[in-house]
Short mmCIF file of C-alpha atoms and ligand atoms in Angstrom, two decimals:
data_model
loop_
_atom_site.label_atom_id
_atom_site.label_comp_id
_atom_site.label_asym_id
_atom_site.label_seq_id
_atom_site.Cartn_x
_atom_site.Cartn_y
_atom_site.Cartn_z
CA UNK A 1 -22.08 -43.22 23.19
CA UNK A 2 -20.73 -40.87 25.95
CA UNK A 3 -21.67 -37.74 26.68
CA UNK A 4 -19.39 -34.64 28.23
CA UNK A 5 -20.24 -34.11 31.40
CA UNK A 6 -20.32 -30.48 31.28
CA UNK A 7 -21.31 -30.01 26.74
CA UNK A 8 -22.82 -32.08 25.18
CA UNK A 9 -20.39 -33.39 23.36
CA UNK A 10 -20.14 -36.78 22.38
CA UNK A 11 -17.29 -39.30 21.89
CA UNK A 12 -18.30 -40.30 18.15
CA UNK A 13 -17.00 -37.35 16.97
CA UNK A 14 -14.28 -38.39 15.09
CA UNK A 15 -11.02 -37.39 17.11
CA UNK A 16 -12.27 -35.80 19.84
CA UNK A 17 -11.02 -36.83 23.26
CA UNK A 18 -12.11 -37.06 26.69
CA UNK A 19 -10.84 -36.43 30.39
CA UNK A 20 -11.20 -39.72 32.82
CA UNK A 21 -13.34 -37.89 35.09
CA UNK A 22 -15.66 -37.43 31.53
CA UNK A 23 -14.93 -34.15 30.02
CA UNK A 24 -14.35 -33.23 26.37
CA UNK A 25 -11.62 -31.79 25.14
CA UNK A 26 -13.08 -28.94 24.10
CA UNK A 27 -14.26 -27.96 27.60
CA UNK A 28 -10.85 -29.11 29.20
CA UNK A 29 -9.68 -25.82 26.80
CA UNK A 30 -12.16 -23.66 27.85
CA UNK A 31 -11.72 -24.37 31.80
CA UNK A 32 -7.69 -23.70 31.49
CA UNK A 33 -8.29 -20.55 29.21
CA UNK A 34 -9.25 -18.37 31.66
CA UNK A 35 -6.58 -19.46 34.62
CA UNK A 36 -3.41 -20.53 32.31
CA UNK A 37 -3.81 -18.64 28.81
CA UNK A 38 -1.65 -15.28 29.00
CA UNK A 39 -3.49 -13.42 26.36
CA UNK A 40 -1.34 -10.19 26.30
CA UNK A 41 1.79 -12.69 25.57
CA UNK A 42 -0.78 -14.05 22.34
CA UNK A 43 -1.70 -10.13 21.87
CA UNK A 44 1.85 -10.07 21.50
CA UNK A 45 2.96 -12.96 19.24
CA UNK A 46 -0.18 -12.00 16.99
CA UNK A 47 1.35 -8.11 16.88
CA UNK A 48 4.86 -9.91 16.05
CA UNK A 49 3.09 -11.49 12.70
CA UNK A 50 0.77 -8.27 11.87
CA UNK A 51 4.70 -6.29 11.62
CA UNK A 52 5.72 -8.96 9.77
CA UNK A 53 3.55 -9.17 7.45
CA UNK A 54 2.88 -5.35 7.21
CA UNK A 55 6.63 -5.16 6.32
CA UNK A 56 6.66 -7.99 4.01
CA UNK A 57 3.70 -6.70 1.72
CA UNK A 58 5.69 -3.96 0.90
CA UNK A 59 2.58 -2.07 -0.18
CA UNK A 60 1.02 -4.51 -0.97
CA UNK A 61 -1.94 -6.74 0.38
CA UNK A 62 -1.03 -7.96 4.14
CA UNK A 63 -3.37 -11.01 4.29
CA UNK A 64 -6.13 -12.43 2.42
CA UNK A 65 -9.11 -13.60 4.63
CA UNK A 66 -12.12 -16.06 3.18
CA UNK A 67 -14.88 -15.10 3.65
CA UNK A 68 -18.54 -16.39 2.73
CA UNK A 69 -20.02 -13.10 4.61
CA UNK A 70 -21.68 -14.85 7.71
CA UNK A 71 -21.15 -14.12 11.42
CA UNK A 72 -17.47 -15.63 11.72
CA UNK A 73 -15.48 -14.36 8.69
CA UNK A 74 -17.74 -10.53 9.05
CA UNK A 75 -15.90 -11.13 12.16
CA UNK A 76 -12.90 -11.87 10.89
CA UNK A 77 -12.90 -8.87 8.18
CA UNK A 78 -13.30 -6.41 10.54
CA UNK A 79 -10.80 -7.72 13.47
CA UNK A 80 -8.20 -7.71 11.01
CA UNK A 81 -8.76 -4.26 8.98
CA UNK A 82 -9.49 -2.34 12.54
CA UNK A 83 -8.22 -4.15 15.33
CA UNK A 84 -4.93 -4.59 13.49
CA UNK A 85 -4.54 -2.45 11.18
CA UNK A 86 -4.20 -4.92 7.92
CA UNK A 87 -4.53 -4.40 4.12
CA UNK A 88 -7.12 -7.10 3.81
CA UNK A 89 -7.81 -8.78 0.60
CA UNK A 90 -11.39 -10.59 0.87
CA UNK A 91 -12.01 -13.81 -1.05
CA UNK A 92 -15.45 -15.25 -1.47
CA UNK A 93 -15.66 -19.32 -2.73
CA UNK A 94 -19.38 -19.56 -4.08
CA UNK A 95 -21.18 -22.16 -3.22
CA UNK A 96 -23.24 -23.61 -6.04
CA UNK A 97 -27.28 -22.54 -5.50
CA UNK A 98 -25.71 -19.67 -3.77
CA UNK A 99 -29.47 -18.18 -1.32
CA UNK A 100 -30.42 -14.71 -1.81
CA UNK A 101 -28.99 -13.95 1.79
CA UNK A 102 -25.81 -15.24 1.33
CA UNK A 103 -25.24 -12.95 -1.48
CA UNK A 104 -26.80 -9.58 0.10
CA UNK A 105 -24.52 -10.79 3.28
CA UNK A 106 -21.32 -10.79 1.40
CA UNK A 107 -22.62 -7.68 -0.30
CA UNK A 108 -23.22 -5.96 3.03
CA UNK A 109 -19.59 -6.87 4.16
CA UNK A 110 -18.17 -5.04 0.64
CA UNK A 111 -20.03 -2.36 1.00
CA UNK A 112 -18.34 -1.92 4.27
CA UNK A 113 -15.29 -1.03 2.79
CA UNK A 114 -13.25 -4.54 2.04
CA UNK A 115 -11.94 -5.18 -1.74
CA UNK A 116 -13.04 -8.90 -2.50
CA UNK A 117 -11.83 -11.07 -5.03
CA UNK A 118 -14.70 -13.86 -5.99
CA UNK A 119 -14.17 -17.44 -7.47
CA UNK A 120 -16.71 -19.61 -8.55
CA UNK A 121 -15.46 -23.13 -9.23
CA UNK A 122 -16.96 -25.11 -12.34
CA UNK A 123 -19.98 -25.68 -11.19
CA UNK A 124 -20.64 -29.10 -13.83
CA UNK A 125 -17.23 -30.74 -11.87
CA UNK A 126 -18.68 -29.25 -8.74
CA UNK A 127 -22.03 -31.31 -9.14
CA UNK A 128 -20.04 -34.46 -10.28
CA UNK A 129 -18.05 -34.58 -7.59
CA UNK A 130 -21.04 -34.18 -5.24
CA UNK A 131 -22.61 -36.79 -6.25
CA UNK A 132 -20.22 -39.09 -5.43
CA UNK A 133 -19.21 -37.89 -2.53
CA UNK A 134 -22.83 -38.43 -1.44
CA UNK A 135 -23.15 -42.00 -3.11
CA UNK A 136 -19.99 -43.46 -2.14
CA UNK A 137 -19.20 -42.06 1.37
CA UNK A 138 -22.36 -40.38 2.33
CA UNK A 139 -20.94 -36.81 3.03
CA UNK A 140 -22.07 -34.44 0.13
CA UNK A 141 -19.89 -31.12 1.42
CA UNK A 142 -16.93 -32.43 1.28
CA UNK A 143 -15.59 -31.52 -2.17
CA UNK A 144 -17.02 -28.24 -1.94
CA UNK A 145 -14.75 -27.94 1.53
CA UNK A 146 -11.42 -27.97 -0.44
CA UNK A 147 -11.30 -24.62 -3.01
CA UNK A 148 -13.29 -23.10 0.95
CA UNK A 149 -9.18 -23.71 2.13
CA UNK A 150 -7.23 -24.14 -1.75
CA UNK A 151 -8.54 -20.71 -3.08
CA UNK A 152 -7.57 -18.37 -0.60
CA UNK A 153 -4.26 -20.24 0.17
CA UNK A 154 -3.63 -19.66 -3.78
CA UNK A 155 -4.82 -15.84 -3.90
CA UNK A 156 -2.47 -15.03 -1.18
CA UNK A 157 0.45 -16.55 -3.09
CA UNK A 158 -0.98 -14.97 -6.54
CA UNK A 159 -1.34 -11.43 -5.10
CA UNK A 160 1.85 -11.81 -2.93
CA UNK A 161 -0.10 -11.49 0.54
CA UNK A 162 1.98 -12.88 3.08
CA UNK A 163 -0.57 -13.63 6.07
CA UNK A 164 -3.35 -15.71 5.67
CA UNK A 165 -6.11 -15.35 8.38
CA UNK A 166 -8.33 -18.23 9.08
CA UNK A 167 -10.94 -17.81 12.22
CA UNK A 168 -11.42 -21.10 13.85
CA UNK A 169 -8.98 -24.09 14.95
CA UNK A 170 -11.08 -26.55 15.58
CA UNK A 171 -8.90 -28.62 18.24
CA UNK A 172 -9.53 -25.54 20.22
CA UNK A 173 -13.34 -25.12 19.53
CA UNK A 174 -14.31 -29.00 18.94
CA UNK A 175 -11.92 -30.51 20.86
CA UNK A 176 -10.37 -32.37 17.51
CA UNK A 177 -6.68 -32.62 19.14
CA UNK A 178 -4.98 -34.17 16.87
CA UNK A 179 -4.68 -31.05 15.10
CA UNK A 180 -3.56 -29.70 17.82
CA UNK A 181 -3.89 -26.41 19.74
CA UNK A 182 -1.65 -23.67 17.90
CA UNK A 183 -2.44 -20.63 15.97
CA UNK A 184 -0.59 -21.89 12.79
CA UNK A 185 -2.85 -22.80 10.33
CA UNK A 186 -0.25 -24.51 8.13
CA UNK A 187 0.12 -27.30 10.57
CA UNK A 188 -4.04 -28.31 9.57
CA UNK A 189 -2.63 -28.83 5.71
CA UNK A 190 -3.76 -32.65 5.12
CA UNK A 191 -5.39 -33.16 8.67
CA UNK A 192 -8.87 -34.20 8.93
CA UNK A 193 -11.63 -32.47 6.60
CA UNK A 194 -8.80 -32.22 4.48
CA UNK A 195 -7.87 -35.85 3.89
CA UNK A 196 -7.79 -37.68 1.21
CA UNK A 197 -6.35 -34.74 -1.57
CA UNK A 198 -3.91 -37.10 -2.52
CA UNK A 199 -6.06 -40.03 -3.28
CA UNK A 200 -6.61 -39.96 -6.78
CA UNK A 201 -9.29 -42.22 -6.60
CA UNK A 202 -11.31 -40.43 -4.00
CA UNK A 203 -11.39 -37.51 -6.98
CA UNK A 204 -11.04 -38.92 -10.74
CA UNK A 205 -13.96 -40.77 -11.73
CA UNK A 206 -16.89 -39.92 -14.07
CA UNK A 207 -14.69 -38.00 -16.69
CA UNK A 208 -13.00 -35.50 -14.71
CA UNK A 209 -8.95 -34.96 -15.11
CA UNK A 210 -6.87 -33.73 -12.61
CA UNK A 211 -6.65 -30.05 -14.27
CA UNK A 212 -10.34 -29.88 -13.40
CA UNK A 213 -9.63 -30.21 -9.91
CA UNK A 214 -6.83 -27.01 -9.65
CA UNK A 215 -9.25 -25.01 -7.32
CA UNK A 216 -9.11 -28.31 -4.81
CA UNK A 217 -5.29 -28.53 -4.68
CA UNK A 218 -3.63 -26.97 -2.02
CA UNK A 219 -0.22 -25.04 -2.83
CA UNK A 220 2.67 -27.17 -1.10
CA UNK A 221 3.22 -26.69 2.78
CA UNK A 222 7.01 -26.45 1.81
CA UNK A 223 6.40 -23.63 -0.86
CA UNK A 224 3.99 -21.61 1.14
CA UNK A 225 6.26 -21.63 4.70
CA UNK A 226 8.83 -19.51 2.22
CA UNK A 227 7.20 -16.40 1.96
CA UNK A 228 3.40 -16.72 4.23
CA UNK A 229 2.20 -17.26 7.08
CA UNK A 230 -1.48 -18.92 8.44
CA UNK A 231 -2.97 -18.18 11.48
CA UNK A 232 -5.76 -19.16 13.64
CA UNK A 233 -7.52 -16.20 14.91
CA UNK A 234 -9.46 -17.95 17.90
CA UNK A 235 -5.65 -18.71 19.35
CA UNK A 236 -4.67 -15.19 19.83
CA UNK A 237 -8.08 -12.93 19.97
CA UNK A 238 -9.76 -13.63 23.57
CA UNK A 239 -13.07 -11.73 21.81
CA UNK A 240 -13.33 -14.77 19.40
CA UNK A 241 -16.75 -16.61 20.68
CA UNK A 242 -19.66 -17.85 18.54
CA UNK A 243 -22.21 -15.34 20.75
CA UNK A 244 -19.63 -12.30 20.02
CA UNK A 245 -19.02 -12.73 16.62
CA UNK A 246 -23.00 -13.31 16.10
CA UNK A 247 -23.79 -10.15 17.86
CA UNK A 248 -20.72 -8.19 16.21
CA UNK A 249 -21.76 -9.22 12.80
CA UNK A 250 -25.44 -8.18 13.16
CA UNK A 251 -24.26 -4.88 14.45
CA UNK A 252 -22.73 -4.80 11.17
CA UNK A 253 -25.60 -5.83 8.84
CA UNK A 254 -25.07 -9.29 8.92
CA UNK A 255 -28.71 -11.11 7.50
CA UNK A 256 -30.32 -14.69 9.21
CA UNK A 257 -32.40 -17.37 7.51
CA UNK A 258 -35.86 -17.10 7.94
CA UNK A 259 -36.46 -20.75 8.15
CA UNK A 260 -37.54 -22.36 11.60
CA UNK A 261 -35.44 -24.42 13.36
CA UNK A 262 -37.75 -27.46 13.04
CA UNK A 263 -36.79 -26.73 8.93
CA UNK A 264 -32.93 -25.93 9.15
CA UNK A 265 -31.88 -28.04 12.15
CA UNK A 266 -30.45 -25.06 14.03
CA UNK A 267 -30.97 -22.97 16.39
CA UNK A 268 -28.82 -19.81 15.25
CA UNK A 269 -30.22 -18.35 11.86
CA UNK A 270 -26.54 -16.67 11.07
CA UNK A 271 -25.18 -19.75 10.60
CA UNK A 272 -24.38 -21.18 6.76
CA UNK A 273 -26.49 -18.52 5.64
CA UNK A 274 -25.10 -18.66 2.17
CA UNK A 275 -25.89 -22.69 0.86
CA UNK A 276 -28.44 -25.29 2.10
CA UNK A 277 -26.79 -28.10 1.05
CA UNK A 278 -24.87 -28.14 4.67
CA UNK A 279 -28.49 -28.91 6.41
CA UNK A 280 -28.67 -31.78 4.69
CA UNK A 281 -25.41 -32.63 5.62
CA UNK A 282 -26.02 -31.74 9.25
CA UNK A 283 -28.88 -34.26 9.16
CA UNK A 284 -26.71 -37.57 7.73
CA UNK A 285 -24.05 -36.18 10.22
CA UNK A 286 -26.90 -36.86 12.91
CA UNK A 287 -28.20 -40.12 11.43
CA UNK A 288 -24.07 -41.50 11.40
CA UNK A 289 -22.72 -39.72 14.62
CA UNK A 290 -25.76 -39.42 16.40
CA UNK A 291 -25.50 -35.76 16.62
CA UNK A 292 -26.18 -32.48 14.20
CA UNK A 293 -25.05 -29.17 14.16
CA UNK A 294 -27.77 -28.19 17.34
CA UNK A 295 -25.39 -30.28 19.12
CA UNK A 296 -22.32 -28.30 18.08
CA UNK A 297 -24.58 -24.92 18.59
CA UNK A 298 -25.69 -25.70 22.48
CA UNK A 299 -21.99 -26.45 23.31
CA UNK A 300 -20.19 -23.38 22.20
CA UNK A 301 -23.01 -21.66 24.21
CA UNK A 302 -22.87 -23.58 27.01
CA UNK A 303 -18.63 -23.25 27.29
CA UNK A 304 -19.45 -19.50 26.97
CA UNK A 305 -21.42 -19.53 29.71
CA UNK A 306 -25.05 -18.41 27.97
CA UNK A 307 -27.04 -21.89 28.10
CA UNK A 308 -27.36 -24.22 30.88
CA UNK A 309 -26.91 -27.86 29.88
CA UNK A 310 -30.32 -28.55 30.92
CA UNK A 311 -31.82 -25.98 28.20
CA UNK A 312 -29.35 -27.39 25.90
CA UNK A 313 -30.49 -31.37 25.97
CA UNK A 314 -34.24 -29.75 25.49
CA UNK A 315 -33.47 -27.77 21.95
CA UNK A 316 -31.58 -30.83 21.18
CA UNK A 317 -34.31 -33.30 21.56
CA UNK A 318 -36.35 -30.57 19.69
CA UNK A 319 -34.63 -29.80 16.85
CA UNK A 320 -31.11 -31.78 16.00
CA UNK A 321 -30.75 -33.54 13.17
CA UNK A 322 -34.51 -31.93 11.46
CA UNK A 323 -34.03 -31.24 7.60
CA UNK A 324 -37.02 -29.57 5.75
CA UNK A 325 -38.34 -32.10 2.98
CA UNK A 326 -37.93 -29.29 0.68
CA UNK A 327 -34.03 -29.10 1.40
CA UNK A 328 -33.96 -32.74 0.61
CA UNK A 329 -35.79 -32.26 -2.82
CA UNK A 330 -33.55 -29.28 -3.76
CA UNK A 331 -30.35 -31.49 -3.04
CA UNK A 332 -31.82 -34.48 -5.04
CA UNK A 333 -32.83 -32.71 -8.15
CA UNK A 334 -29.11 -30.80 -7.70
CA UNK A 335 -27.35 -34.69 -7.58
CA UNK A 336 -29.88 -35.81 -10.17
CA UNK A 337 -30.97 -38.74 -7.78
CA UNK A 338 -34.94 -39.19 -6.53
CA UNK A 339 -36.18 -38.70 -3.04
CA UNK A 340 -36.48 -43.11 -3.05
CA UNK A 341 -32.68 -43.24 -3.74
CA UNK A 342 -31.74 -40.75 -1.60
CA UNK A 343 -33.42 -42.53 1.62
CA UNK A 344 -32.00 -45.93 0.43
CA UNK A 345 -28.24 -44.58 -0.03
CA UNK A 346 -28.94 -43.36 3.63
CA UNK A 347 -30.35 -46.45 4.89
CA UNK A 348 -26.22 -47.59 4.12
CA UNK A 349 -24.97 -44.77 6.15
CA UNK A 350 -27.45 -44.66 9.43
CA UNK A 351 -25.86 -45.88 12.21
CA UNK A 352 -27.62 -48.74 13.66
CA UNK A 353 -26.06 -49.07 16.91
CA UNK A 354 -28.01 -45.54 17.38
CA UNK A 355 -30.91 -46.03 15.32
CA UNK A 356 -33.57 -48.05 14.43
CA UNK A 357 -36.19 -48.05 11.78
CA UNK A 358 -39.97 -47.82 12.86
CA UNK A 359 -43.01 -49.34 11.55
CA UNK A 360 -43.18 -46.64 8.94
CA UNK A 361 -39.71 -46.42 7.46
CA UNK A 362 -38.27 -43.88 9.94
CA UNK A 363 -35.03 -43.69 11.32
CA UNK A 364 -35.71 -43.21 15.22
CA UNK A 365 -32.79 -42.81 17.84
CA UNK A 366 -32.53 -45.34 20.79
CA UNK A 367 -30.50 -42.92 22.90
CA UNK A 368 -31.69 -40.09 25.16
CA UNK A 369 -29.88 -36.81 24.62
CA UNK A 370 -27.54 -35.99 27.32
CA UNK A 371 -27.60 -39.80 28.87
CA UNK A 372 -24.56 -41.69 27.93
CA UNK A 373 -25.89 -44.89 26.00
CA UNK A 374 -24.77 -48.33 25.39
CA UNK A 375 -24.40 -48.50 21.96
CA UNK A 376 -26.05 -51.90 20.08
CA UNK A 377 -27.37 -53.26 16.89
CA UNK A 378 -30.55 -55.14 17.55
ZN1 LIG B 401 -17.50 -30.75 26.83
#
């Protein structure tokens, strides 16, 4: 396992890419953003779309925007109703188990002055397809991921929006590049998180038909390039920065966790504010990659310039990868699995070129955070 010389990212990420002289992709971005990007000529292709799509409405709605009311799409809301002057139509995706400051978030962001639409998929296929999601490929967010991208792709057709604003593309952010670094969001359809929609099998099991699943289908590419648009905010806004958009959306009401790091496995409470499910996830994301969302956290601040690396490898020897037990229980009773079966699906999914198991049953890495490590199984 490599390390970035300048992040801390690390080449198991799953298509990320690195420099020969060691750095990430991600940080290859960042260092030619501030000699090579002309942001007035984005400024301008993103004012080209906003006429567009203000003169396409007719009236109407200009764009719909998801949002789940944390720090990036409060962000988002706002950029797009008084930076550019859109119609926005909000639409919240509820997470099943939805916490108490999740919902006073998105309530804070209404009250602001947005109309929001909400959708709650069917929470019984919901939990089905959890489960297996968890049991079979050890990732328990990933259906919930799809109607996140499907819903507000489908309310924008439905309410004849024609701009569709999405805040992050990762190849930018993450350093993902095979998505590749544009500000059309179309181009993601059926790229990474989103794989696998047209495997039937990864979906129909354990009773469910495919008209259960019309919240997880994305409208056709082909269909949707007639009459919308998609577009990556974090392409054409300079402001867009995981410190700015924390410290705009607080300015704006926006609510953390209250949980300790030690408990949530990050270091930023406004992040996934609204679910806990994506701690646990964080934590078998850590156990299979050998790094958790701290990891991800410490390198947008480090690119921005507000951590040094050196304060970064500490809080991620601290706290990456740390799930409270309760988290765990919560997720167990939700998949109706025990605590027992839980730890022995994830003794499948550990990566033991990174791991090893200790005298007591604990997964403990072999690596050193920031050193770049040969990986073995012994
Ligand atoms: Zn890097």
């Amino acid at each position: 396992m490599k390390y970035c010389k300048i992040c801390l990212q690390t080449d198991t990420r799953p298509g990320i890419s690195f420099r020969k002289d060691g750095i990430c992709s991600a940080c290859d971005y960042r260092s030619k953003e501030f000699q090579e990007i002309d942001w007035l000529e984005r400024q301008k292709q993103l004012k080209a779309i906003v006429d567009w799509a203000k003169e396409t409405s007719k009236g109407g709605y200009d764009c719909v925007i998801g949002v789940s009311g944390g720090k990036d799409s409060t962000f988002q809301a706002f950029y797009a109703k008084e930076q550019l002057g859109l119609n926005v139509l909000l639409v919240n995706v509820a997470p099943d188990n939805l916490t108490d400051v999740g919902r006073q978030n998105l309530e804070n962001l209404v009250q602001k002055g947005f109309d929001l639409v909400s959708f709650r998929p069917n929470p019984v296929v919901m939990k089905k397809l959890t489960r297996q999601s968890f049991l079979k490929y050890g990732n328990p967010v990933k259906p919930s991921e799809y109607p996140l991208f499907a819903v507000p792709y489908q309310t924008a057709m439905m309410y004849k929006a024609p701009l569709i604003i999405w805040g992050e593309n990762v190849a930018i952010t993450l350093g993902v590049t095979k998505l590749g670094i544009s500000g059309d969001a179309l181009n993601v359809l059926g790229h990474n998180t989103l794989e696998g929609i047209e495997s039937k099998d990864y979906w129909l099991h354990d009773d469910l038909v495919l008209t259960d699943l019309l919240p997880y289908k994305f409208p056709e590419v082909h269909a949707l390039r007639k009459n919308h648009k998609a577009i990556y905010l974090n392409y054409y806004a300079r402001e867009w920065g995981w410190k700015n958009n924390t410290d705009f959306s607080v300015s704006k009401g926006l609510k953390g966790r209250e949980d300790r790091p030690e408990l949530t496995g990050r270091i930023n409470p406004y992040n996934s504010v609204d679910g806990d499910i994506q701690i646990v996830n964080q934590m078998i994301k850590y156990y299979k990659l050998g790094f958790g969302f701290v990891t991800d956290e410490v390198c947008y601040y480090i690119r921005e310039g507000v951590m040094s690396r050196n304060e970064a490898i500490d809080l991620v020897e601290k706290h990456d990868g740390k799930c409270g037990e309760l988290f765990i229980e919560e997720f167990c009773k939700y998949i109706d699995i025990t605590v027992d079966e839980f730890w022995s699906h994830m003794d499948k999914h550990v990566n033991k070129k990174l791991f090893y198991k200790n005298a007591f049953g604990k997964w403990i890495p072999k690596f050193k955070v920031g050193d770049d490590f040969e990986e073995r199984e012994d």
